[in-house]
Amino acid sequence: MNDPDKTNSNISVLEALYSATSAHLAEDEVDQAFQVLAGVRQGGPESPSLFCLLMDWVMRIFTDRAEKLGLHGVKLKYNIATAATNRREKFEHPIRDELNLLWAGFADDIGLFFTSELDLVKGIKLLVDIFDEFDLHLSEKKTETMILNDTRDDESYPKSLLKINGHDLKNVKTFCYLGSRIKNDEPTTGDFEIEARINLAKGKFESLKYILCNQKIYMWIRMMFFNAFVRSRMTYACQTWTLARPIFTPTAMFLNSASPKEAFPPSHFPNLLTNSVKNSQPTQSANQTLDTPSNYSSTTTKTNAAETTADLY
């Protein structure tokens, strides 16, 4: 806001909301209440915005100090479609360039990306020090690392890469970030994630079969249930999937298997693959369509339900 009077009044409202804030346990009496001196109000409409503002400021400080230490993130090339920009934005920002991605996050789910194990250790310790300055805590139990594009077996795969506050951080081969499953030898959407999506959708279909296969319920109502509870589970975060036939084929075949004739007539799914089409497809995993160097790997760490990734050569 550009008006200083409005800004000051909003700050005064927030200060009044948080003045003399107290809480008590459900089984205690009201007179046993204690003062709340840190954090945001649970359930308060302003709480998410305040937390995101704080985390944005903290991560800006982290980015600035990391660049001064010479910590480098992962370089990603991007190309913005002409229809998604205008002349003024083209002049201010190039539509084709290379982005140095050091971190990404959603609320308290933070991902850090590095190009070496040494940078990973420095970056995590730097983040812990900055968190301490703002009375924030990095949960060692929820923090994990992962080496991407790594082909070592379980015995030779390192169990831990660093310690935080005396605790060894787990170095894992599978990781779930914002509901999407990541596997260390699948640099993008792979069989691990697709199979998990299909299994979740199958489980939900079975639990709703008494509705989806009930001929007494109108078809359009059953289709609404199917799209809302089954298809949504199968296609969760599909906008990030790699557009490849090994990914499309099993998801399309699932709709065939999850929609028997007694539940949905074939006319409701005219674009589905048939078994003959499936059998004619070459058998390959989703990752075989990716052209990634075999000597490239990365490490992923979870920070307070957050993820940190470091790349190793």
PDB file of C-alpha atoms in Angstrom:
ATOM      1  CA  MET A   1       0.000   0.000   0.000  1.00  0.00           C
ATOM      2  CA  ASN A   2       1.276   3.462  -0.895  1.00  0.00           C
ATOM      3  CA  ASP A   3      -0.768   5.384   1.672  1.00  0.00           C
ATOM      4  CA  PRO A   4       1.319   5.547   4.897  1.00  0.00           C
ATOM      5  CA  ASP A   5      -1.789   6.323   6.984  1.00  0.00           C
ATOM      6  CA  LYS A   6      -3.530   3.130   5.837  1.00  0.00           C
ATOM      7  CA  THR A   7      -0.355   1.135   6.390  1.00  0.00           C
ATOM      8  CA  ASN A   8       0.033   2.441   9.940  1.00  0.00           C
ATOM      9  CA  SER A   9      -3.636   1.774  10.732  1.00  0.00           C
ATOM     10  CA  ASN A  10      -3.364  -1.830   9.483  1.00  0.00           C
ATOM     11  CA  ILE A  11      -0.265  -2.374  11.585  1.00  0.00           C
ATOM     12  CA  SER A  12      -2.093  -0.936  14.590  1.00  0.00           C
ATOM     13  CA  VAL A  13      -4.970  -3.386  14.022  1.00  0.00           C
ATOM     14  CA  LEU A  14      -2.534  -6.331  13.910  1.00  0.00           C
ATOM     15  CA  GLU A  15      -0.753  -5.114  17.035  1.00  0.00           C
ATOM     16  CA  ALA A  16      -4.100  -4.850  18.831  1.00  0.00           C
ATOM     17  CA  LEU A  17      -5.036  -8.393  17.755  1.00  0.00           C
ATOM     18  CA  TYR A  18      -1.822  -9.794  19.211  1.00  0.00           C
ATOM     19  CA  SER A  19      -1.725  -7.721  22.393  1.00  0.00           C
ATOM     20  CA  ALA A  20      -2.580  -9.622  25.583  1.00  0.00           C
ATOM     21  CA  THR A  21      -2.990 -12.894  23.646  1.00  0.00           C
ATOM     22  CA  SER A  22      -3.513 -15.863  25.956  1.00  0.00           C
ATOM     23  CA  ALA A  23      -4.509 -19.526  25.765  1.00  0.00           C
ATOM     24  CA  HIS A  24      -5.297 -22.409  28.107  1.00  0.00           C
ATOM     25  CA  LEU A  25      -5.535 -26.173  27.819  1.00  0.00           C
ATOM     26  CA  ALA A  26      -8.971 -27.666  27.220  1.00  0.00           C
ATOM     27  CA  GLU A  27      -8.974 -29.502  30.548  1.00  0.00           C
ATOM     28  CA  ASP A  28      -7.752 -26.461  32.542  1.00  0.00           C
ATOM     29  CA  GLU A  29      -9.747 -23.604  33.961  1.00  0.00           C
ATOM     30  CA  VAL A  30      -9.781 -20.208  32.281  1.00  0.00           C
ATOM     31  CA  ASP A  31      -7.829 -18.667  35.163  1.00  0.00           C
ATOM     32  CA  GLN A  32      -4.936 -21.023  34.291  1.00  0.00           C
ATOM     33  CA  ALA A  33      -4.383 -19.281  30.946  1.00  0.00           C
ATOM     34  CA  PHE A  34      -0.851 -18.376  29.882  1.00  0.00           C
ATOM     35  CA  GLN A  35       0.444 -15.588  27.659  1.00  0.00           C
ATOM     36  CA  VAL A  36       1.299 -16.405  24.017  1.00  0.00           C
ATOM     37  CA  LEU A  37       4.440 -14.477  23.100  1.00  0.00           C
ATOM     38  CA  ALA A  38       5.412 -16.064  19.747  1.00  0.00           C
ATOM     39  CA  GLY A  39       3.769 -17.416  16.604  1.00  0.00           C
ATOM     40  CA  VAL A  40       0.520 -16.458  14.914  1.00  0.00           C
ATOM     41  CA  ARG A  41      -3.058 -16.977  16.039  1.00  0.00           C
ATOM     42  CA  GLN A  42      -4.367 -20.422  15.160  1.00  0.00           C
ATOM     43  CA  GLY A  43      -7.345 -20.022  12.855  1.00  0.00           C
ATOM     44  CA  GLY A  44      -6.840 -16.277  12.459  1.00  0.00           C
ATOM     45  CA  PRO A  45      -7.560 -15.048   8.913  1.00  0.00           C
ATOM     46  CA  GLU A  46      -4.426 -12.934   8.971  1.00  0.00           C
ATOM     47  CA  SER A  47      -2.133 -15.763  10.143  1.00  0.00           C
ATOM     48  CA  PRO A  48      -1.261 -17.332   6.737  1.00  0.00           C
ATOM     49  CA  SER A  49      -0.391 -13.952   5.234  1.00  0.00           C
ATOM     50  CA  LEU A  50       1.764 -12.970   8.182  1.00  0.00           C
ATOM     51  CA  PHE A  51       3.626 -16.284   8.142  1.00  0.00           C
ATOM     52  CA  CYS A  52       4.241 -16.111   4.389  1.00  0.00           C
ATOM     53  CA  LEU A  53       5.516 -12.531   4.716  1.00  0.00           C
ATOM     54  CA  LEU A  54       7.946 -13.643   7.414  1.00  0.00           C
ATOM     55  CA  MET A  55       9.166 -16.675   5.440  1.00  0.00           C
ATOM     56  CA  ASP A  56       9.581 -14.552   2.314  1.00  0.00           C
ATOM     57  CA  TRP A  57      11.762 -12.101   4.230  1.00  0.00           C
ATOM     58  CA  VAL A  58      13.787 -14.892   5.865  1.00  0.00           C
ATOM     59  CA  MET A  59      14.421 -16.643   2.536  1.00  0.00           C
ATOM     60  CA  ARG A  60      15.429 -13.359   0.875  1.00  0.00           C
ATOM     61  CA  ILE A  61      18.084 -12.996   3.562  1.00  0.00           C
ATOM     62  CA  PHE A  62      19.126 -16.613   2.970  1.00  0.00           C
ATOM     63  CA  THR A  63      19.442 -16.029  -0.789  1.00  0.00           C
ATOM     64  CA  ASP A  64      21.548 -12.902  -0.291  1.00  0.00           C
ATOM     65  CA  ARG A  65      23.949 -14.555   2.159  1.00  0.00           C
ATOM     66  CA  ALA A  66      24.156 -17.742   0.084  1.00  0.00           C
ATOM     67  CA  GLU A  67      25.195 -15.774  -3.008  1.00  0.00           C
ATOM     68  CA  LYS A  68      27.872 -13.992  -0.976  1.00  0.00           C
ATOM     69  CA  LEU A  69      29.199 -17.399   0.137  1.00  0.00           C
ATOM     70  CA  GLY A  70      29.316 -18.551  -3.481  1.00  0.00           C
ATOM     71  CA  LEU A  71      26.581 -21.169  -3.114  1.00  0.00           C
ATOM     72  CA  HIS A  72      25.069 -22.044  -6.468  1.00  0.00           C
ATOM     73  CA  GLY A  73      21.691 -23.554  -7.156  1.00  0.00           C
ATOM     74  CA  VAL A  74      20.442 -25.596 -10.090  1.00  0.00           C
ATOM     75  CA  LYS A  75      20.418 -23.827 -13.457  1.00  0.00           C
ATOM     76  CA  LEU A  76      17.144 -24.219 -15.348  1.00  0.00           C
ATOM     77  CA  LYS A  77      16.435 -22.986 -18.847  1.00  0.00           C
ATOM     78  CA  TYR A  78      13.003 -21.491 -19.493  1.00  0.00           C
ATOM     79  CA  ASN A  79      11.033 -20.275 -22.495  1.00  0.00           C
ATOM     80  CA  ILE A  80       7.939 -18.101 -21.982  1.00  0.00           C
ATOM     81  CA  ALA A  81       5.288 -18.438 -24.668  1.00  0.00           C
ATOM     82  CA  THR A  82       4.556 -15.267 -26.613  1.00  0.00           C
ATOM     83  CA  ALA A  83       0.867 -15.518 -25.754  1.00  0.00           C
ATOM     84  CA  ALA A  84       1.718 -15.443 -22.035  1.00  0.00           C
ATOM     85  CA  THR A  85       3.541 -12.090 -22.056  1.00  0.00           C
ATOM     86  CA  ASN A  86       3.394  -8.607 -23.571  1.00  0.00           C
ATOM     87  CA  ARG A  87       5.773  -6.069 -25.079  1.00  0.00           C
ATOM     88  CA  ARG A  88       6.548  -4.284 -21.807  1.00  0.00           C
ATOM     89  CA  GLU A  89       7.356  -7.538 -19.988  1.00  0.00           C
ATOM     90  CA  LYS A  90       9.491  -8.717 -22.904  1.00  0.00           C
ATOM     91  CA  PHE A  91      11.522  -5.507 -22.588  1.00  0.00           C
ATOM     92  CA  GLU A  92      11.964  -5.914 -18.819  1.00  0.00           C
ATOM     93  CA  HIS A  93      12.549  -9.668 -18.737  1.00  0.00           C
ATOM     94  CA  PRO A  94      13.813 -11.971 -21.520  1.00  0.00           C
ATOM     95  CA  ILE A  95      11.407 -14.683 -22.597  1.00  0.00           C
ATOM     96  CA  ARG A  96      14.303 -17.145 -23.020  1.00  0.00           C
ATOM     97  CA  ASP A  97      16.970 -17.303 -20.352  1.00  0.00           C
ATOM     98  CA  GLU A  98      18.585 -19.428 -17.660  1.00  0.00           C
ATOM     99  CA  LEU A  99      17.367 -19.358 -14.054  1.00  0.00           C
ATOM    100  CA  ASN A 100      19.617 -20.108 -11.094  1.00  0.00           C
ATOM    101  CA  LEU A 101      17.194 -21.853  -8.718  1.00  0.00           C
ATOM    102  CA  LEU A 102      18.511 -21.887  -5.166  1.00  0.00           C
ATOM    103  CA  TRP A 103      15.248 -22.520  -3.323  1.00  0.00           C
ATOM    104  CA  ALA A 104      11.521 -22.974  -3.804  1.00  0.00           C
ATOM    105  CA  GLY A 105       8.758 -23.276  -1.264  1.00  0.00           C
ATOM    106  CA  PHE A 106       5.099 -23.407  -0.384  1.00  0.00           C
ATOM    107  CA  ALA A 107       4.342 -21.940   3.064  1.00  0.00           C
ATOM    108  CA  ASP A 108       6.657 -23.907   5.401  1.00  0.00           C
ATOM    109  CA  ASP A 109       7.553 -26.506   2.726  1.00  0.00           C
ATOM    110  CA  ILE A 110      10.942 -25.268   1.552  1.00  0.00           C
ATOM    111  CA  GLY A 111      13.191 -26.794  -1.086  1.00  0.00           C
ATOM    112  CA  LEU A 112      16.872 -25.895  -1.383  1.00  0.00           C
ATOM    113  CA  PHE A 113      18.884 -26.854  -4.469  1.00  0.00           C
ATOM    114  CA  PHE A 114      22.663 -27.086  -4.729  1.00  0.00           C
ATOM    115  CA  THR A 115      25.299 -28.334  -7.148  1.00  0.00           C
ATOM    116  CA  SER A 116      27.578 -30.153  -4.721  1.00  0.00           C
ATOM    117  CA  GLU A 117      27.512 -31.933  -1.385  1.00  0.00           C
ATOM    118  CA  LEU A 118      29.772 -29.257   0.092  1.00  0.00           C
ATOM    119  CA  ASP A 119      27.305 -26.544  -0.932  1.00  0.00           C
ATOM    120  CA  LEU A 120      24.508 -28.615   0.613  1.00  0.00           C
ATOM    121  CA  VAL A 121      26.250 -28.741   3.993  1.00  0.00           C
ATOM    122  CA  LYS A 122      27.039 -25.008   3.910  1.00  0.00           C
ATOM    123  CA  GLY A 123      23.538 -24.105   2.768  1.00  0.00           C
ATOM    124  CA  ILE A 124      21.720 -26.134   5.430  1.00  0.00           C
ATOM    125  CA  LYS A 125      23.898 -24.760   8.205  1.00  0.00           C
ATOM    126  CA  LEU A 126      23.376 -21.229   6.884  1.00  0.00           C
ATOM    127  CA  LEU A 127      19.606 -21.763   6.896  1.00  0.00           C
ATOM    128  CA  VAL A 128      19.718 -23.070  10.487  1.00  0.00           C
ATOM    129  CA  ASP A 129      21.682 -19.994  11.618  1.00  0.00           C
ATOM    130  CA  ILE A 130      19.211 -17.637   9.929  1.00  0.00           C
ATOM    131  CA  PHE A 131      16.264 -19.505  11.456  1.00  0.00           C
ATOM    132  CA  ASP A 132      17.838 -19.072  14.899  1.00  0.00           C
ATOM    133  CA  GLU A 133      17.999 -15.314  14.342  1.00  0.00           C
ATOM    134  CA  PHE A 134      14.228 -15.238  13.809  1.00  0.00           C
ATOM    135  CA  ASP A 135      13.347 -17.775  16.531  1.00  0.00           C
ATOM    136  CA  LEU A 136      12.451 -20.386  13.932  1.00  0.00           C
ATOM    137  CA  HIS A 137      13.340 -24.064  14.277  1.00  0.00           C
ATOM    138  CA  LEU A 138      14.358 -26.551  11.612  1.00  0.00           C
ATOM    139  CA  SER A 139      12.944 -29.952  12.500  1.00  0.00           C
ATOM    140  CA  GLU A 140      15.728 -32.524  12.299  1.00  0.00           C
ATOM    141  CA  LYS A 141      13.205 -35.403  12.324  1.00  0.00           C
ATOM    142  CA  LYS A 142      11.388 -34.056   9.253  1.00  0.00           C
ATOM    143  CA  THR A 143      14.536 -33.073   7.383  1.00  0.00           C
ATOM    144  CA  GLU A 144      15.767 -35.570   4.793  1.00  0.00           C
ATOM    145  CA  THR A 145      18.260 -35.578   1.947  1.00  0.00           C
ATOM    146  CA  MET A 146      18.159 -37.389  -1.378  1.00  0.00           C
ATOM    147  CA  ILE A 147      20.740 -37.912  -4.124  1.00  0.00           C
ATOM    148  CA  LEU A 148      18.997 -37.764  -7.481  1.00  0.00           C
ATOM    149  CA  ASN A 149      20.151 -39.763 -10.525  1.00  0.00           C
ATOM    150  CA  ASP A 150      22.048 -42.110  -8.221  1.00  0.00           C
ATOM    151  CA  THR A 151      22.375 -45.759  -9.299  1.00  0.00           C
ATOM    152  CA  ARG A 152      24.025 -47.187  -6.169  1.00  0.00           C
ATOM    153  CA  ASP A 153      22.338 -50.048  -4.346  1.00  0.00           C
ATOM    154  CA  ASP A 154      20.964 -49.817  -0.818  1.00  0.00           C
ATOM    155  CA  GLU A 155      24.186 -50.988   0.822  1.00  0.00           C
ATOM    156  CA  SER A 156      26.470 -48.436  -0.852  1.00  0.00           C
ATOM    157  CA  TYR A 157      23.917 -45.586  -0.751  1.00  0.00           C
ATOM    158  CA  PRO A 158      24.943 -43.186   2.097  1.00  0.00           C
ATOM    159  CA  LYS A 159      22.619 -43.187   5.100  1.00  0.00           C
ATOM    160  CA  SER A 160      23.385 -39.578   6.027  1.00  0.00           C
ATOM    161  CA  LEU A 161      25.263 -36.640   4.527  1.00  0.00           C
ATOM    162  CA  LEU A 162      25.402 -34.178   7.432  1.00  0.00           C
ATOM    163  CA  LYS A 163      24.398 -33.480  11.018  1.00  0.00           C
ATOM    164  CA  ILE A 164      22.205 -30.687  12.364  1.00  0.00           C
ATOM    165  CA  ASN A 165      22.267 -29.949  16.107  1.00  0.00           C
ATOM    166  CA  GLY A 166      23.841 -33.341  16.735  1.00  0.00           C
ATOM    167  CA  HIS A 167      21.212 -35.243  14.723  1.00  0.00           C
ATOM    168  CA  ASP A 168      22.016 -37.182  11.559  1.00  0.00           C
ATOM    169  CA  LEU A 169      19.764 -36.149   8.691  1.00  0.00           C
ATOM    170  CA  LYS A 170      18.345 -39.134   6.813  1.00  0.00           C
ATOM    171  CA  ASN A 171      19.491 -39.621   3.242  1.00  0.00           C
ATOM    172  CA  VAL A 172      16.569 -41.373   1.548  1.00  0.00           C
ATOM    173  CA  LYS A 173      15.793 -42.862  -1.861  1.00  0.00           C
ATOM    174  CA  THR A 174      12.090 -41.926  -1.893  1.00  0.00           C
ATOM    175  CA  PHE A 175      10.554 -38.661  -0.808  1.00  0.00           C
ATOM    176  CA  CYS A 176       7.034 -37.173  -0.749  1.00  0.00           C
ATOM    177  CA  TYR A 177       6.872 -33.425  -1.347  1.00  0.00           C
ATOM    178  CA  LEU A 178       3.483 -31.670  -1.455  1.00  0.00           C
ATOM    179  CA  GLY A 179       1.777 -34.976  -2.206  1.00  0.00           C
ATOM    180  CA  SER A 180       4.056 -35.932  -5.119  1.00  0.00           C
ATOM    181  CA  ARG A 181       6.414 -38.888  -4.750  1.00  0.00           C
ATOM    182  CA  ILE A 182      10.030 -38.488  -5.846  1.00  0.00           C
ATOM    183  CA  LYS A 183      12.464 -41.348  -6.383  1.00  0.00           C
ATOM    184  CA  ASN A 184      16.202 -40.837  -6.523  1.00  0.00           C
ATOM    185  CA  ASP A 185      16.697 -42.641  -9.849  1.00  0.00           C
ATOM    186  CA  GLU A 186      13.695 -40.958 -11.519  1.00  0.00           C
ATOM    187  CA  PRO A 187      14.718 -37.320 -12.177  1.00  0.00           C
ATOM    188  CA  THR A 188      11.165 -36.391 -13.203  1.00  0.00           C
ATOM    189  CA  THR A 189       7.745 -38.056 -13.179  1.00  0.00           C
ATOM    190  CA  GLY A 190       8.418 -41.795 -13.169  1.00  0.00           C
ATOM    191  CA  ASP A 191       6.843 -45.176 -12.572  1.00  0.00           C
ATOM    192  CA  PHE A 192       6.993 -44.684  -8.790  1.00  0.00           C
ATOM    193  CA  GLU A 193       4.686 -41.643  -8.859  1.00  0.00           C
ATOM    194  CA  ILE A 194       2.366 -42.944 -11.592  1.00  0.00           C
ATOM    195  CA  GLU A 195       1.826 -46.290  -9.850  1.00  0.00           C
ATOM    196  CA  ALA A 196       1.113 -44.525  -6.571  1.00  0.00           C
ATOM    197  CA  ARG A 197      -1.450 -42.238  -8.249  1.00  0.00           C
ATOM    198  CA  ILE A 198      -3.217 -45.182  -9.885  1.00  0.00           C
ATOM    199  CA  ASN A 199      -3.257 -47.214  -6.650  1.00  0.00           C
ATOM    200  CA  LEU A 200      -4.772 -44.296  -4.731  1.00  0.00           C
ATOM    201  CA  ALA A 201      -7.442 -43.868  -7.395  1.00  0.00           C
ATOM    202  CA  LYS A 202      -8.195 -47.619  -7.407  1.00  0.00           C
ATOM    203  CA  GLY A 203      -8.591 -47.629  -3.651  1.00  0.00           C
ATOM    204  CA  LYS A 204     -11.033 -44.739  -3.761  1.00  0.00           C
ATOM    205  CA  PHE A 205     -13.001 -46.380  -6.581  1.00  0.00           C
ATOM    206  CA  GLU A 206     -13.392 -49.557  -4.538  1.00  0.00           C
ATOM    207  CA  SER A 207     -14.578 -47.605  -1.500  1.00  0.00           C
ATOM    208  CA  LEU A 208     -17.204 -45.804  -3.635  1.00  0.00           C
ATOM    209  CA  LYS A 209     -18.191 -48.791  -5.753  1.00  0.00           C
ATOM    210  CA  TYR A 210     -21.578 -49.012  -4.045  1.00  0.00           C
ATOM    211  CA  ILE A 211     -22.320 -45.573  -5.521  1.00  0.00           C
ATOM    212  CA  LEU A 212     -20.439 -45.735  -8.835  1.00  0.00           C
ATOM    213  CA  CYS A 213     -21.981 -49.099  -9.799  1.00  0.00           C
ATOM    214  CA  ASN A 214     -25.460 -48.355  -8.526  1.00  0.00           C
ATOM    215  CA  GLN A 215     -27.757 -48.360 -11.561  1.00  0.00           C
ATOM    216  CA  LYS A 216     -30.468 -46.626  -9.532  1.00  0.00           C
ATOM    217  CA  ILE A 217     -28.379 -43.427  -9.418  1.00  0.00           C
ATOM    218  CA  TYR A 218     -28.375 -41.155 -12.447  1.00  0.00           C
ATOM    219  CA  MET A 219     -25.289 -41.496 -14.630  1.00  0.00           C
ATOM    220  CA  TRP A 220     -24.398 -37.800 -14.434  1.00  0.00           C
ATOM    221  CA  ILE A 221     -24.379 -38.003 -10.621  1.00  0.00           C
ATOM    222  CA  ARG A 222     -22.093 -41.039 -10.688  1.00  0.00           C
ATOM    223  CA  MET A 223     -19.814 -39.263 -13.166  1.00  0.00           C
ATOM    224  CA  MET A 224     -19.582 -36.306 -10.800  1.00  0.00           C
ATOM    225  CA  PHE A 225     -18.525 -38.643  -7.982  1.00  0.00           C
ATOM    226  CA  PHE A 226     -16.019 -40.380 -10.268  1.00  0.00           C
ATOM    227  CA  ASN A 227     -14.412 -37.123 -11.435  1.00  0.00           C
ATOM    228  CA  ALA A 228     -14.388 -35.566  -7.965  1.00  0.00           C
ATOM    229  CA  PHE A 229     -13.019 -38.499  -5.952  1.00  0.00           C
ATOM    230  CA  VAL A 230     -11.349 -40.947  -8.357  1.00  0.00           C
ATOM    231  CA  ARG A 231     -10.067 -39.031 -11.376  1.00  0.00           C
ATOM    232  CA  SER A 232      -8.823 -36.201  -9.146  1.00  0.00           C
ATOM    233  CA  ARG A 233      -6.610 -38.623  -7.208  1.00  0.00           C
ATOM    234  CA  MET A 234      -5.174 -40.117 -10.364  1.00  0.00           C
ATOM    235  CA  THR A 235      -4.376 -36.767 -11.994  1.00  0.00           C
ATOM    236  CA  TYR A 236      -3.138 -34.917  -8.889  1.00  0.00           C
ATOM    237  CA  ALA A 237      -0.349 -32.509  -9.919  1.00  0.00           C
ATOM    238  CA  CYS A 238      -0.517 -33.866 -13.477  1.00  0.00           C
ATOM    239  CA  GLN A 239       0.388 -30.406 -14.798  1.00  0.00           C
ATOM    240  CA  THR A 240       3.957 -31.182 -13.714  1.00  0.00           C
ATOM    241  CA  TRP A 241       4.135 -34.586 -15.406  1.00  0.00           C
ATOM    242  CA  THR A 242       6.353 -35.211 -18.395  1.00  0.00           C
ATOM    243  CA  LEU A 243       4.159 -35.626 -21.490  1.00  0.00           C
ATOM    244  CA  ALA A 244       5.282 -39.082 -22.570  1.00  0.00           C
ATOM    245  CA  ARG A 245       3.439 -42.189 -23.763  1.00  0.00           C
ATOM    246  CA  PRO A 246       4.755 -44.376 -20.895  1.00  0.00           C
ATOM    247  CA  ILE A 247       2.891 -42.005 -18.553  1.00  0.00           C
ATOM    248  CA  PHE A 248      -0.270 -41.611 -20.643  1.00  0.00           C
ATOM    249  CA  THR A 249      -0.718 -45.327 -21.349  1.00  0.00           C
ATOM    250  CA  PRO A 250      -1.108 -46.639 -17.749  1.00  0.00           C
ATOM    251  CA  THR A 251      -3.307 -43.714 -16.690  1.00  0.00           C
ATOM    252  CA  ALA A 252      -5.605 -44.189 -19.687  1.00  0.00           C
ATOM    253  CA  MET A 253      -5.715 -47.953 -19.138  1.00  0.00           C
ATOM    254  CA  PHE A 254      -6.695 -47.339 -15.523  1.00  0.00           C
ATOM    255  CA  LEU A 255      -9.842 -45.557 -16.656  1.00  0.00           C
ATOM    256  CA  ASN A 256     -10.703 -48.638 -18.697  1.00  0.00           C
ATOM    257  CA  SER A 257     -10.222 -50.955 -15.749  1.00  0.00           C
ATOM    258  CA  ALA A 258     -11.861 -48.590 -13.240  1.00  0.00           C
ATOM    259  CA  SER A 259     -14.988 -48.115 -15.336  1.00  0.00           C
ATOM    260  CA  PRO A 260     -16.582 -51.566 -15.942  1.00  0.00           C
ATOM    261  CA  LYS A 261     -19.619 -51.727 -18.199  1.00  0.00           C
ATOM    262  CA  GLU A 262     -21.942 -52.106 -15.254  1.00  0.00           C
ATOM    263  CA  ALA A 263     -20.603 -48.817 -13.850  1.00  0.00           C
ATOM    264  CA  PHE A 264     -19.995 -46.696 -16.959  1.00  0.00           C
ATOM    265  CA  PRO A 265     -20.733 -47.609 -20.583  1.00  0.00           C
ATOM    266  CA  PRO A 266     -17.724 -47.355 -22.942  1.00  0.00           C
ATOM    267  CA  SER A 267     -19.351 -44.376 -24.686  1.00  0.00           C
ATOM    268  CA  HIS A 268     -18.490 -42.230 -21.665  1.00  0.00           C
ATOM    269  CA  PHE A 269     -14.756 -42.743 -22.331  1.00  0.00           C
ATOM    270  CA  PRO A 270     -14.391 -42.601 -26.133  1.00  0.00           C
ATOM    271  CA  ASN A 271     -10.703 -41.679 -26.111  1.00  0.00           C
ATOM    272  CA  LEU A 272      -9.393 -44.464 -23.905  1.00  0.00           C
ATOM    273  CA  LEU A 273      -6.768 -46.928 -25.048  1.00  0.00           C
ATOM    274  CA  THR A 274      -7.841 -50.517 -25.599  1.00  0.00           C
ATOM    275  CA  ASN A 275      -5.919 -53.594 -24.511  1.00  0.00           C
ATOM    276  CA  SER A 276      -4.775 -54.186 -28.085  1.00  0.00           C
ATOM    277  CA  VAL A 277      -3.335 -50.671 -28.216  1.00  0.00           C
ATOM    278  CA  LYS A 278      -1.655 -51.156 -24.865  1.00  0.00           C
ATOM    279  CA  ASN A 279      -0.034 -54.405 -25.968  1.00  0.00           C
ATOM    280  CA  SER A 280       1.299 -52.734 -29.099  1.00  0.00           C
ATOM    281  CA  GLN A 281       3.069 -50.008 -27.103  1.00  0.00           C
ATOM    282  CA  PRO A 282       6.812 -50.424 -26.493  1.00  0.00           C
ATOM    283  CA  THR A 283       7.524 -51.355 -22.899  1.00  0.00           C
ATOM    284  CA  GLN A 284       9.678 -48.681 -21.365  1.00  0.00           C
ATOM    285  CA  SER A 285       9.661 -46.676 -18.190  1.00  0.00           C
ATOM    286  CA  ALA A 286       8.764 -43.017 -18.088  1.00  0.00           C
ATOM    287  CA  ASN A 287      12.322 -42.065 -17.264  1.00  0.00           C
ATOM    288  CA  GLN A 288      13.687 -43.664 -20.430  1.00  0.00           C
ATOM    289  CA  THR A 289      12.226 -40.773 -22.404  1.00  0.00           C
ATOM    290  CA  LEU A 290      14.429 -38.328 -20.521  1.00  0.00           C
ATOM    291  CA  ASP A 291      17.801 -37.267 -21.776  1.00  0.00           C
ATOM    292  CA  THR A 292      19.726 -36.705 -18.552  1.00  0.00           C
ATOM    293  CA  PRO A 293      23.446 -37.223 -17.928  1.00  0.00           C
ATOM    294  CA  SER A 294      24.149 -40.400 -16.001  1.00  0.00           C
ATOM    295  CA  ASN A 295      26.793 -38.764 -13.811  1.00  0.00           C
ATOM    296  CA  TYR A 296      24.420 -36.107 -12.504  1.00  0.00           C
ATOM    297  CA  SER A 297      22.811 -36.513  -9.110  1.00  0.00           C
ATOM    298  CA  SER A 298      21.148 -34.383  -6.503  1.00  0.00           C
ATOM    299  CA  THR A 299      20.362 -34.444  -2.833  1.00  0.00           C
ATOM    300  CA  THR A 300      16.986 -33.649  -1.319  1.00  0.00           C
ATOM    301  CA  THR A 301      16.440 -32.539   2.256  1.00  0.00           C
ATOM    302  CA  LYS A 302      13.161 -31.992   4.061  1.00  0.00           C
ATOM    303  CA  THR A 303      13.020 -28.936   6.286  1.00  0.00           C
ATOM    304  CA  ASN A 304       9.980 -28.734   8.552  1.00  0.00           C
ATOM    305  CA  ALA A 305       7.836 -30.555   6.034  1.00  0.00           C
ATOM    306  CA  ALA A 306      10.232 -28.956   3.608  1.00  0.00           C
ATOM    307  CA  GLU A 307      12.539 -30.270   0.934  1.00  0.00           C
ATOM    308  CA  THR A 308      16.119 -29.357   0.133  1.00  0.00           C
ATOM    309  CA  THR A 309      17.917 -30.569  -2.930  1.00  0.00           C
ATOM    310  CA  ALA A 310      21.634 -30.590  -3.597  1.00  0.00           C
ATOM    311  CA  ASP A 311      23.191 -31.823  -6.816  1.00  0.00           C
ATOM    312  CA  LEU A 312      26.304 -33.967  -6.761  1.00  0.00           C
ATOM    313  CA  TYR A 313      28.710 -34.784  -9.559  1.00  0.00           C
TER     314      TYR A 313
END
